[in-house]
PDB file of C-alpha atoms and ligand atoms in Angstrom:
ATOM      1  CA  MET C   1      62.697   5.050  43.682  1.00 26.00           C
ATOM      2  CA  MET C   2      59.324   2.716  43.478  1.00 33.00           C
ATOM      3  CA  SER C   3      56.327   5.133  42.451  1.00 35.00           C
ATOM      4  CA  GLY C   4      54.105   2.746  45.196  1.00 35.00           C
ATOM      5  CA  ASP C   5      53.005   0.719  42.297  1.00 39.00           C
ATOM      6  CA  ASP C   6      54.397  -2.921  40.994  1.00 42.00           C
ATOM      7  CA  GLY C   7      58.161  -1.126  40.792  1.00 36.00           C
ATOM      8  CA  ARG C   8      58.257  -1.286  37.125  1.00 38.00           C
ATOM      9  CA  HIS C   9      58.026   2.686  36.794  1.00 35.00           C
ATOM     10  CA  ASP C  10      60.217   5.186  37.887  1.00 42.00           C
ATOM     11  CA  GLU C  11      60.373   9.182  38.020  1.00 40.00           C
ATOM     12  CA  ASP C  12      64.411  10.908  36.486  1.00 45.00           C
ATOM     13  CA  GLU C  13      64.619  14.254  38.443  1.00 46.00           C
ATOM     14  CA  ASP C  14      62.290  16.019  36.354  1.00 49.00           C
ATOM     15  CA  GLY C  15      59.642  13.261  37.652  1.00 49.00           C
ATOM     16  CA  ASP C  16      59.635  11.962  33.968  1.00 49.00           C
ATOM     17  CA  LEU C  17      57.679   8.357  34.024  1.00 51.00           C
ATOM     18  CA  SER C  18      59.967   5.710  32.243  1.00 58.00           C
ATOM     19  CA  VAL C  19      59.587   2.275  32.301  1.00 61.00           C
ATOM     20  CA  ILE C  20      62.321  -0.249  33.783  1.00 60.00           C
ATOM     21  CA  THR C  21      62.864  -4.073  32.460  1.00 70.00           C
ATOM     22  CA  ARG C  22      62.796  -6.640  34.677  1.00 65.00           C
ATOM     23  CA  GLU C  23      66.281  -8.277  33.991  1.00 85.00           C
ATOM     24  CA  LYS C  24      65.662 -11.796  35.500  1.00 86.00           C
ATOM     25  CA  PRO C  25      62.744 -13.650  34.347  1.00 85.00           C
ATOM     26  CA  LYS C  26      60.527 -14.601  37.358  1.00 90.00           C
ATOM     27  CA  VAL C  27      60.127 -18.085  37.355  1.00 93.00           C
ATOM     28  CA  LYS C  28      60.608 -20.581  40.626  1.00 93.00           C
ATOM     29  CA  ARG C  29      60.611 -24.017  40.568  1.00 95.00           C
ATOM     30  CA  PRO C  30      57.501 -25.104  43.249  1.00 96.00           C
ATOM     31  CA  SER C  31      58.454 -26.681  45.757  1.00 97.00           C
ATOM     32  CA  LEU C  32      58.000 -30.634  46.222  1.00 98.00           C
ATOM     33  CA  TYR C  33      56.437 -32.554  49.302  1.00 98.00           C
ATOM     34  CA  ARG C  34      56.410 -36.381  49.823  1.00 98.00           C
ATOM     35  CA  VAL C  35      53.380 -38.076  50.770  1.00 99.00           C
ATOM     36  CA  LEU C  36      54.092 -40.677  53.204  1.00 99.00           C
ATOM     37  CA  LEU C  37      52.019 -43.461  55.199  1.00 99.00           C
ATOM     38  CA  LEU C  38      52.680 -44.382  58.452  1.00 99.00           C
ATOM     39  CA  ASN C  39      52.410 -47.828  59.722  1.00 99.00           C
ATOM     40  CA  ASP C  40      49.959 -49.187  62.966  1.00 99.00           C
ATOM     41  CA  ASP C  41      48.899 -52.401  63.899  1.00 98.00           C
ATOM     42  CA  PHE C  42      44.871 -52.336  63.322  1.00 98.00           C
ATOM     43  CA  THR C  43      44.606 -51.233  59.926  1.00 99.00           C
ATOM     44  CA  PRO C  44      43.966 -54.043  57.143  1.00 99.00           C
ATOM     45  CA  MET C  45      46.637 -54.950  54.502  1.00 99.00           C
ATOM     46  CA  GLU C  46      44.027 -54.900  51.652  1.00 98.00           C
ATOM     47  CA  PHE C  47      42.712 -51.679  52.399  1.00 99.00           C
ATOM     48  CA  VAL C  48      45.909 -49.607  52.411  1.00 99.00           C
ATOM     49  CA  ILE C  49      47.210 -51.710  48.985  1.00 99.00           C
ATOM     50  CA  GLN C  50      42.957 -50.136  47.844  1.00 98.00           C
ATOM     51  CA  ILE C  51      44.001 -46.702  49.167  1.00 98.00           C
ATOM     52  CA  LEU C  52      47.570 -46.610  46.935  1.00 99.00           C
ATOM     53  CA  GLU C  53      45.611 -47.480  44.167  1.00 98.00           C
ATOM     54  CA  GLN C  54      42.801 -45.605  44.462  1.00 98.00           C
ATOM     55  CA  PHE C  55      44.725 -42.438  45.358  1.00 98.00           C
ATOM     56  CA  PHE C  56      48.107 -43.078  43.973  1.00 98.00           C
ATOM     57  CA  HIS C  57      47.405 -44.632  40.769  1.00 98.00           C
ATOM     58  CA  LYS C  58      50.058 -47.985  41.754  1.00 99.00           C
ATOM     59  CA  SER C  59      49.816 -51.202  40.399  1.00 99.00           C
ATOM     60  CA  VAL C  60      48.959 -54.098  42.778  1.00 98.00           C
ATOM     61  CA  GLU C  61      51.928 -54.841  42.615  1.00 98.00           C
ATOM     62  CA  ASP C  62      53.648 -51.877  43.322  1.00 98.00           C
ATOM     63  CA  ALA C  63      50.974 -50.729  46.152  1.00 99.00           C
ATOM     64  CA  THR C  64      51.582 -54.128  47.598  1.00 99.00           C
ATOM     65  CA  GLU C  65      55.575 -53.401  47.521  1.00 99.00           C
ATOM     66  CA  ILE C  66      54.727 -49.931  49.259  1.00 99.00           C
ATOM     67  CA  MET C  67      52.511 -51.385  52.385  1.00 99.00           C
ATOM     68  CA  LEU C  68      54.978 -54.176  53.038  1.00 99.00           C
ATOM     69  CA  HIS C  69      57.422 -51.635  53.147  1.00 99.00           C
ATOM     70  CA  VAL C  70      55.494 -49.350  55.538  1.00 99.00           C
ATOM     71  CA  HIS C  71      54.873 -52.733  57.275  1.00 99.00           C
ATOM     72  CA  HIS C  72      58.188 -53.124  58.023  1.00 99.00           C
ATOM     73  CA  HIS C  73      59.640 -50.135  58.302  1.00 99.00           C
ATOM     74  CA  GLY C  74      57.092 -48.072  60.183  1.00 99.00           C
ATOM     75  CA  VAL C  75      56.755 -45.448  57.002  1.00 99.00           C
ATOM     76  CA  GLY C  76      56.908 -45.277  53.102  1.00 98.00           C
ATOM     77  CA  GLU C  77      56.658 -43.205  49.906  1.00 98.00           C
ATOM     78  CA  CYS C  78      53.067 -42.978  48.525  1.00 98.00           C
ATOM     79  CA  GLY C  79      54.499 -40.472  46.217  1.00 98.00           C
ATOM     80  CA  ILE C  80      55.531 -37.295  45.828  1.00 98.00           C
ATOM     81  CA  TYR C  81      53.944 -33.528  44.689  1.00 98.00           C
ATOM     82  CA  THR C  82      53.330 -29.680  44.522  1.00 98.00           C
ATOM     83  CA  TYR C  83      51.712 -28.187  48.123  1.00 98.00           C
ATOM     84  CA  GLU C  84      48.460 -28.444  46.998  1.00 98.00           C
ATOM     85  CA  VAL C  85      47.854 -31.975  45.439  1.00 98.00           C
ATOM     86  CA  ALA C  86      49.897 -33.145  48.007  1.00 98.00           C
ATOM     87  CA  GLU C  87      47.689 -31.830  50.741  1.00 98.00           C
ATOM     88  CA  THR C  88      44.703 -32.830  49.275  1.00 98.00           C
ATOM     89  CA  LYS C  89      45.824 -36.560  48.879  1.00 98.00           C
ATOM     90  CA  VAL C  90      46.407 -36.157  52.453  1.00 99.00           C
ATOM     91  CA  THR C  91      42.703 -35.317  52.949  1.00 98.00           C
ATOM     92  CA  GLN C  92      41.420 -37.905  50.595  1.00 98.00           C
ATOM     93  CA  VAL C  93      43.411 -40.676  52.512  1.00 99.00           C
ATOM     94  CA  MET C  94      42.336 -39.882  55.888  1.00 99.00           C
ATOM     95  CA  ASP C  95      38.946 -38.888  55.492  1.00 98.00           C
ATOM     96  CA  PHE C  96      38.722 -42.764  53.757  1.00 98.00           C
ATOM     97  CA  ALA C  97      40.277 -44.276  56.866  1.00 98.00           C
ATOM     98  CA  ARG C  98      38.354 -42.734  58.774  1.00 98.00           C
ATOM     99  CA  LYS C  99      34.916 -43.215  57.191  1.00 98.00           C
ATOM    100  CA  HIS C 100      35.883 -47.080  57.154  1.00 98.00           C
ATOM    101  CA  GLN C 101      37.639 -46.612  61.124  1.00 98.00           C
ATOM    102  CA  HIS C 102      40.631 -47.470  60.278  1.00 99.00           C
ATOM    103  CA  PRO C 103      43.735 -45.441  62.063  1.00 99.00           C
ATOM    104  CA  LEU C 104      46.109 -45.073  59.383  1.00 99.00           C
ATOM    105  CA  GLN C 105      47.560 -42.365  59.317  1.00 99.00           C
ATOM    106  CA  CYS C 106      48.935 -40.210  56.485  1.00 99.00           C
ATOM    107  CA  VAL C 107      51.261 -37.137  56.212  1.00 99.00           C
ATOM    108  CA  MET C 108      53.279 -34.961  54.066  1.00 99.00           C
ATOM    109  CA  GLU C 109      57.113 -33.529  54.605  1.00 98.00           C
ATOM    110  CA  LYS C 110      58.382 -31.114  52.414  1.00 98.00           C
ATOM    111  CA  LYS C 111      61.563 -32.452  50.357  1.00 96.00           C
TER     112      LYS C 111
HETATM  113  N1  TYC V 201      50.616 -52.998  59.774  1.00 97.68           N
HETATM  114  C1  TYC V 201      49.033 -53.234  59.535  1.00 97.68           C
HETATM  115  C2  TYC V 201      48.637 -55.021  59.448  1.00 97.68           C
HETATM  116  O1  TYC V 201      49.375 -55.734  59.914  1.00 97.68           O
HETATM  117  C3  TYC V 201      49.195 -53.425  57.986  1.00 97.68           C
HETATM  118  C4  TYC V 201      49.645 -51.495  57.266  1.00 97.68           C
HETATM  119  C5  TYC V 201      50.209 -51.266  56.291  1.00 97.68           C
HETATM  120  C6  TYC V 201      48.972 -50.457  58.256  1.00 97.68           C
HETATM  121  C7  TYC V 201      50.973 -50.108  56.249  1.00 97.68           C
HETATM  122  C8  TYC V 201      49.369 -49.378  57.845  1.00 97.68           C
HETATM  123  O2  TYC V 201      50.279 -47.731  56.310  1.00 97.68           O
HETATM  124  C9  TYC V 201      50.155 -48.939  56.688  1.00 97.68           C
HETATM  125  N2  TYC V 201      47.143 -55.262  59.447  1.00 97.68           N
END
């Protein structure tokens, strides 16, 4: 039985404490999230390229390719990150777009 703490102590019939070692190393890969840009009819292409360079560290060439993909297909991937990093990117992009009065939408989805 657990003795009400972290589960690593146990008692035998005499009430003596013993230590139970964990059998499996407790390691978990973090879940990953895609950060996506959505197309709209108003945000300038150059602005989207700037966002991809500034917040996602893309080259002008890669940024242009991603922007055009979004423009033609409606949605495109900017990068794949752990939850907190992805959330930060989405917030940065949405704040920057709002500041410049563009309707650009950025979302995250679990991989
Ligand atoms: N469709 C926009 C235009 O023609 C460009 C654009 C691309 C907007 C990607 C948003 O995520 C986007 N000006």
